[in-house]
mmCIF file of C-alpha atoms in Angstrom:
data_model
loop_
_atom_site.group_PDB
_atom_site.id
_atom_site.type_symbol
_atom_site.label_atom_id
_atom_site.label_comp_id
_atom_site.label_asym_id
_atom_site.label_seq_id
_atom_site.Cartn_x
_atom_site.Cartn_y
_atom_site.Cartn_z
ATOM 1 C CA LEU D 1 104.320 60.862 119.104
ATOM 2 C CA ALA D 2 105.549 58.970 116.059
ATOM 3 C CA LYS D 3 104.315 55.750 117.702
ATOM 4 C CA LEU D 4 100.739 57.041 117.641
ATOM 5 C CA SER D 5 98.732 56.107 114.571
ATOM 6 C CA SER D 6 96.815 59.372 114.789
ATOM 7 C CA TYR D 7 96.487 62.273 117.187
ATOM 8 C CA THR D 8 95.662 65.958 117.491
ATOM 9 C CA LEU D 9 97.432 68.637 119.520
ATOM 10 C CA THR D 10 96.827 71.908 121.275
ATOM 11 C CA ILE D 11 99.943 73.953 122.015
ATOM 12 C CA SER D 12 100.409 76.428 124.861
ATOM 13 C CA ASP D 13 103.699 78.313 125.178
ATOM 14 C CA THR D 14 105.388 81.707 125.217
ATOM 15 C CA GLY D 15 105.653 83.811 122.110
ATOM 16 C CA ALA D 16 109.415 83.318 121.906
ATOM 17 C CA ASN D 17 109.086 79.534 122.012
ATOM 18 C CA LEU D 18 106.289 79.557 119.466
ATOM 19 C CA VAL D 19 108.410 81.594 117.085
ATOM 20 C CA ALA D 20 111.447 79.379 117.602
ATOM 21 C CA ASP D 21 109.470 76.288 116.601
ATOM 22 C CA LEU D 22 107.016 77.856 114.178
ATOM 23 C CA GLY D 23 108.273 75.769 111.275
ATOM 24 C CA ALA D 24 107.709 72.579 113.253
ATOM 25 C CA LEU D 25 104.213 73.714 114.220
ATOM 26 C CA GLN D 26 103.482 74.430 110.561
ATOM 27 C CA GLY D 27 104.643 70.892 109.753
ATOM 28 C CA LEU D 28 102.010 69.397 112.043
ATOM 29 C CA ALA D 29 99.388 70.283 109.423
ATOM 30 C CA GLY D 30 95.996 68.784 110.283
ATOM 31 C CA LYS D 31 97.155 67.458 113.654
ATOM 32 C CA LEU D 32 97.408 70.957 115.147
ATOM 33 C CA VAL D 33 94.086 72.121 116.562
ATOM 34 C CA SER D 34 95.031 75.386 118.257
ATOM 35 C CA ILE D 35 97.862 77.434 119.754
ATOM 36 C CA THR D 36 97.679 79.557 122.888
ATOM 37 C CA GLN D 37 100.282 82.248 123.504
ATOM 38 C CA THR D 38 100.848 82.479 127.245
ATOM 39 C CA ASP D 39 102.417 85.968 127.180
ATOM 40 C CA THR D 40 99.810 87.666 125.051
ATOM 41 C CA GLY D 41 101.228 91.148 125.506
ATOM 42 C CA THR D 42 104.445 90.222 123.722
ATOM 43 C CA ALA D 43 104.603 90.656 119.966
ATOM 44 C CA LEU D 44 105.875 87.686 117.973
ATOM 45 C CA ALA D 45 109.251 88.494 116.401
ATOM 46 C CA LEU D 46 108.995 87.002 112.920
ATOM 47 C CA THR D 47 110.724 87.147 109.574
ATOM 48 C CA ALA D 48 108.795 87.984 106.430
ATOM 49 C CA THR D 49 109.517 84.470 105.192
ATOM 50 C CA GLN D 50 107.906 82.941 108.278
ATOM 51 C CA VAL D 51 104.777 85.042 107.833
ATOM 52 C CA ALA D 52 104.246 83.443 104.431
ATOM 53 C CA SER D 53 105.562 79.920 104.902
ATOM 54 C CA ASP D 54 104.070 79.382 108.370
ATOM 55 C CA ALA D 55 100.741 81.115 107.803
ATOM 56 C CA GLY D 56 98.810 77.952 108.658
ATOM 57 C CA ALA D 57 100.340 77.713 112.109
ATOM 58 C CA LEU D 58 99.907 81.438 112.771
ATOM 59 C CA ALA D 59 96.232 81.114 111.925
ATOM 60 C CA LYS D 60 95.826 78.572 114.741
ATOM 61 C CA ILE D 61 96.816 81.084 117.462
ATOM 62 C CA LYS D 62 93.750 81.658 119.611
ATOM 63 C CA GLY D 63 92.652 85.103 120.681
ATOM 64 C CA GLY D 64 94.786 86.938 118.175
ATOM 65 C CA TYR D 65 98.371 88.082 118.375
ATOM 66 C CA THR D 66 100.613 90.914 117.266
ATOM 67 C CA ALA D 67 103.801 90.584 115.246
ATOM 68 C CA VAL D 68 106.877 92.598 114.420
ATOM 69 C CA VAL D 69 108.785 91.565 111.315
ATOM 70 C CA THR D 70 112.500 91.918 110.676
ATOM 71 C CA ASP D 71 114.018 90.800 107.382
ATOM 72 C CA ALA D 72 116.032 91.782 104.319
ATOM 73 C CA GLY D 73 114.464 93.860 101.581
ATOM 74 C CA ALA D 74 114.331 90.953 99.135
ATOM 75 C CA ASN D 75 112.378 88.809 101.593
ATOM 76 C CA ILE D 76 110.022 91.656 102.448
ATOM 77 C CA SER D 77 109.365 92.150 98.721
ATOM 78 C CA THR D 78 108.811 88.446 98.076
ATOM 79 C CA ASN D 79 106.387 88.076 100.971
ATOM 80 C CA LEU D 80 104.690 91.470 100.845
ATOM 81 C CA ASP D 81 101.230 90.065 100.097
ATOM 82 C CA ALA D 82 101.455 87.805 103.160
ATOM 83 C CA LEU D 83 102.535 90.745 105.323
ATOM 84 C CA GLN D 84 99.554 92.744 104.083
ATOM 85 C CA ALA D 85 97.263 89.817 104.945
ATOM 86 C CA LEU D 86 98.264 90.130 108.626
ATOM 87 C CA GLY D 87 96.286 93.369 108.785
ATOM 88 C CA GLY D 88 96.123 94.857 112.254
ATOM 89 C CA LYS D 89 98.229 92.038 113.728
ATOM 90 C CA LEU D 90 101.293 93.529 112.034
ATOM 91 C CA THR D 91 102.636 96.379 114.160
ATOM 92 C CA GLY D 92 105.917 97.093 112.405
ATOM 93 C CA ILE D 93 108.471 96.000 109.806
ATOM 94 C CA THR D 94 112.220 96.562 110.033
ATOM 95 C CA GLN D 95 114.317 96.194 106.898
ATOM 96 C CA THR D 96 117.791 94.880 107.742
ATOM 97 C CA ASN D 97 119.478 96.290 104.645
ATOM 98 C CA THR D 98 119.082 99.304 102.381
ATOM 99 C CA ALA D 99 118.301 97.488 99.136
ATOM 100 C CA ALA D 100 115.338 98.838 97.191
ATOM 101 C CA LEU D 101 112.199 96.734 97.409
ATOM 102 C CA THR D 102 111.130 95.210 94.103
ATOM 103 C CA ILE D 103 107.339 95.346 93.879
ATOM 104 C CA THR D 104 104.569 95.453 91.297
ATOM 105 C CA ALA D 105 102.322 98.399 90.612
ATOM 106 C CA THR D 106 99.417 96.356 91.917
ATOM 107 C CA GLN D 107 101.237 95.781 95.215
ATOM 108 C CA ALA D 108 101.843 99.514 95.596
ATOM 109 C CA ALA D 109 98.067 99.806 95.895
ATOM 110 C CA THR D 110 96.910 96.547 97.507
ATOM 111 C CA ASP D 111 99.800 96.236 99.984
ATOM 112 C CA ALA D 112 99.964 99.899 100.978
ATOM 113 C CA GLY D 113 99.130 99.024 104.586
ATOM 114 C CA ALA D 114 102.151 96.765 104.958
ATOM 115 C CA LEU D 115 104.432 99.199 103.135
ATOM 116 C CA GLY D 116 103.304 101.906 105.541
ATOM 117 C CA LYS D 117 104.565 99.870 108.480
ATOM 118 C CA ILE D 118 108.186 99.746 107.316
ATOM 119 C CA ALA D 119 110.179 101.664 109.902
ATOM 120 C CA GLY D 120 112.614 104.366 108.846
ATOM 121 C CA GLY D 121 111.468 104.563 105.267
ATOM 122 C CA TYR D 122 112.382 102.485 102.239
ATOM 123 C CA THR D 123 112.863 102.788 98.501
ATOM 124 C CA ALA D 124 111.165 100.748 95.790
ATOM 125 C CA THR D 125 111.513 99.888 92.133
ATOM 126 C CA VAL D 126 108.353 98.859 90.324
ATOM 127 C CA ALA D 127 108.003 96.432 87.422
ATOM 128 C CA ASP D 128 104.608 95.595 85.961
ATOM 129 C CA SER D 129 102.520 95.563 82.801
ATOM 130 C CA SER D 130 101.459 98.788 81.125
ATOM 131 C CA ALA D 131 97.838 98.147 82.137
ATOM 132 C CA HIS D 132 98.701 97.592 85.799
ATOM 133 C CA ILE D 133 100.903 100.681 85.907
ATOM 134 C CA ALA D 134 98.053 102.752 84.487
ATOM 135 C CA GLY D 135 95.492 101.183 86.816
ATOM 136 C CA ASN D 136 97.569 101.864 89.917
ATOM 137 C CA LEU D 137 99.175 105.167 88.947
ATOM 138 C CA ASP D 138 97.657 107.070 91.875
ATOM 139 C CA ALA D 139 99.194 104.590 94.332
ATOM 140 C CA LEU D 140 102.568 104.878 92.615
ATOM 141 C CA GLN D 141 102.339 108.669 92.899
ATOM 142 C CA ALA D 142 101.574 108.290 96.608
ATOM 143 C CA LEU D 143 104.943 106.550 97.129
ATOM 144 C CA GLY D 144 106.590 109.921 96.553
ATOM 145 C CA VAL D 145 110.371 109.944 96.909
ATOM 146 C CA LYS D 146 110.341 106.267 97.910
ATOM 147 C CA LEU D 147 109.689 105.400 94.272
ATOM 148 C CA ILE D 148 112.939 105.098 92.315
ATOM 149 C CA SER D 149 111.771 103.826 88.946
ATOM 150 C CA ILE D 150 108.963 102.121 87.031
ATOM 151 C CA THR D 151 109.604 99.544 84.326
ATOM 152 C CA GLN D 152 107.009 98.215 81.905
ATOM 153 C CA ILE D 153 107.257 94.436 81.456
ATOM 154 C CA GLY D 154 105.788 92.261 78.752
ATOM 155 C CA THR D 155 104.389 93.766 75.573
ATOM 156 C CA LYS D 156 104.082 97.518 75.946
ATOM 157 C CA THR D 157 100.570 98.835 75.364
ATOM 158 C CA ALA D 158 99.167 102.344 75.517
ATOM 159 C CA MET D 159 98.320 103.335 79.071
ATOM 160 C CA ALA D 160 94.695 104.464 79.377
ATOM 161 C CA LEU D 161 94.681 107.477 81.696
ATOM 162 C CA ILE D 162 92.397 110.333 82.652
ATOM 163 C CA ALA D 163 93.394 113.980 82.359
ATOM 164 C CA THR D 164 93.349 114.375 86.146
ATOM 165 C CA GLN D 165 96.057 111.724 86.460
ATOM 166 C CA ILE D 166 98.264 113.562 83.979
ATOM 167 C CA GLY D 167 98.120 116.547 86.313
ATOM 168 C CA ASN D 168 98.196 114.809 89.676
ATOM 169 C CA ASP D 169 100.533 111.895 88.916
ATOM 170 C CA ALA D 170 103.181 113.666 86.856
ATOM 171 C CA ALA D 171 105.995 112.653 89.240
ATOM 172 C CA ALA D 172 105.156 108.958 88.911
ATOM 173 C CA LEU D 173 104.897 109.238 85.128
ATOM 174 C CA GLY D 174 108.332 110.817 85.148
ATOM 175 C CA LYS D 175 109.769 107.704 86.807
ATOM 176 C CA ILE D 176 108.791 105.394 83.913
ATOM 177 C CA SER D 177 111.941 104.064 82.248
ATOM 178 C CA GLY D 178 112.137 104.066 78.474
ATOM 179 C CA SER D 179 109.394 104.967 76.050
ATOM 180 C CA TYR D 180 105.690 104.654 76.730
ATOM 181 C CA SER D 181 102.422 105.705 75.108
ATOM 182 C CA VAL D 182 99.166 107.043 76.512
ATOM 183 C CA THR D 183 95.553 107.510 75.554
ATOM 184 C CA VAL D 184 93.709 110.110 77.621
ATOM 185 C CA SER D 185 89.957 110.416 78.110
ATOM 186 C CA ASP D 186 88.105 112.599 80.583
ATOM 187 C CA SER D 187 85.355 115.146 80.982
ATOM 188 C CA SER D 188 85.595 118.515 79.280
ATOM 189 C CA ALA D 189 86.076 120.213 82.655
ATOM 190 C CA HIS D 190 88.938 117.928 83.675
ATOM 191 C CA ILE D 191 90.648 118.292 80.314
ATOM 192 C CA ALA D 192 90.440 122.077 80.599
ATOM 193 C CA SER D 193 91.760 122.170 84.178
ATOM 194 C CA ASN D 194 94.699 119.896 83.296
ATOM 195 C CA LEU D 195 95.430 121.271 79.847
ATOM 196 C CA ASP D 196 98.852 122.666 80.741
ATOM 197 C CA ALA D 197 99.922 119.273 82.150
ATOM 198 C CA LEU D 198 98.627 117.518 79.032
ATOM 199 C CA GLN D 199 100.646 119.905 76.867
ATOM 200 C CA SER D 200 103.751 119.228 78.978
ATOM 201 C CA LEU D 201 103.314 115.480 78.476
ATOM 202 C CA LEU D 202 103.058 116.040 74.734
ATOM 203 C CA THR D 203 106.537 117.600 74.697
ATOM 204 C CA ILE D 204 108.319 114.751 76.525
ATOM 205 C CA SER D 205 110.528 112.887 74.051
ATOM 206 C CA ASN D 206 109.935 109.356 75.365
ATOM 207 C CA VAL D 207 106.130 109.709 75.403
ATOM 208 C CA THR D 208 103.782 108.979 72.503
ATOM 209 C CA PHE D 209 100.493 110.807 73.066
ATOM 210 C CA ASN D 210 98.064 108.744 71.001
ATOM 211 C CA SER D 211 94.744 110.445 71.593
ATOM 212 C CA LEU D 212 92.689 112.805 73.738
ATOM 213 C CA THR D 213 88.959 112.209 74.053
ATOM 214 C CA GLN D 214 86.217 114.122 75.849
ATOM 215 C CA THR D 215 83.814 111.835 77.706
ATOM 216 C CA GLY D 216 80.278 112.422 78.939
ATOM 217 C CA ALA D 217 78.276 115.455 77.905
ATOM 218 C CA LEU D 218 80.498 117.719 75.824
ATOM 219 C CA ALA D 219 80.914 121.196 77.274
ATOM 220 C CA PRO D 220 83.000 124.202 76.258
ATOM 221 C CA LEU D 221 86.586 124.175 77.543
ATOM 222 C CA THR D 222 87.195 127.187 79.777
ATOM 223 C CA LEU D 223 90.687 128.505 79.013
ATOM 224 C CA SER D 224 92.806 131.611 79.286
ATOM 225 C CA VAL D 225 94.008 133.542 76.232
ATOM 226 C CA GLY D 226 97.561 132.343 76.811
ATOM 227 C CA GLN D 227 96.523 128.696 76.749
ATOM 228 C CA LEU D 228 95.208 129.047 73.193
ATOM 229 C CA THR D 229 98.807 129.409 72.043
ATOM 230 C CA ALA D 230 100.764 127.606 74.742
ATOM 231 C CA ASP D 231 98.574 124.494 74.646
ATOM 232 C CA ALA D 232 97.773 124.480 70.929
ATOM 233 C CA GLY D 233 99.513 121.143 70.437
ATOM 234 C CA VAL D 234 97.324 119.228 72.837
ATOM 235 C CA LEU D 235 94.166 121.045 71.718
ATOM 236 C CA ALA D 236 94.900 119.672 68.250
ATOM 237 C CA LYS D 237 94.529 116.148 69.699
ATOM 238 C CA LEU D 238 90.807 116.776 70.240
ATOM 239 C CA SER D 239 88.614 115.829 67.289
ATOM 240 C CA SER D 240 86.290 118.740 68.052
ATOM 241 C CA TYR D 241 85.728 121.188 70.876
ATOM 242 C CA THR D 242 84.244 124.551 71.763
ATOM 243 C CA LEU D 243 85.758 127.217 73.993
ATOM 244 C CA THR D 244 84.898 129.850 76.520
ATOM 245 C CA ILE D 245 87.667 132.302 77.388
ATOM 246 C CA SER D 246 88.184 133.673 80.886
ATOM 247 C CA ASP D 247 90.986 136.198 81.315
ATOM 248 C CA THR D 248 91.803 139.792 82.152
ATOM 249 C CA GLY D 249 90.696 142.584 79.836
ATOM 250 C CA ALA D 250 94.295 143.349 78.923
ATOM 251 C CA ASN D 251 95.013 139.763 77.944
ATOM 252 C CA ILE D 252 91.797 139.482 75.953
ATOM 253 C CA VAL D 253 92.635 142.671 74.044
ATOM 254 C CA ALA D 254 96.181 141.450 73.436
ATOM 255 C CA GLY D 255 94.849 138.205 72.034
ATOM 256 C CA LEU D 256 92.287 139.758 69.720
ATOM 257 C CA GLY D 257 94.733 139.906 66.833
#
């Protein structure tokens, strides 16, 4: 072939042979026109590194293919975006060690499909900017017990959250290492329904609660008598508000004084 001044190729072979020489096929660059897998029912057994580095060759396989990936945690982490890009072609991922994956908060959201295909579970540590952590907090919460820790990188800035996230994503917030600050804005109804969680956040020593703002049309906060006292700290973060009280007769009478 080296004697030819120029040429193009089509390749037809079994999945095992294609995988064995995938790097060489990738090296053919513009000379490779197409690849046909002769045993189409057999999934290609790839590493995560191959999925990324040999993506050009994989894209030349006609008629689609399926792939199973086996690799170490570090390689899965490094090539997670490429694994996600396989979409439905990726049928499973096996991690060969027990090391925690190191991912970004953005990847927790955008690469959730690939992460969901890791067999037998995994653990992950997350490092990202304050803004990205805030923007992907729901996805971090969805990792559940798989999430070990979250580290803010770069210059720390206040995380802009909604009151609903303070209530729903408390476990993820609890995994943030070191100090962090928040600004919270949400509707009156959402602030009221998550007031206890907002108060709890206010009492955490490594959290600076900068501000609480009602958005949209202002409406009275519907609270219980007990919340007037228990959540007084977070209520004081509001510049102004009105209240409606909903509680039992006994509690209302007890709170009249």
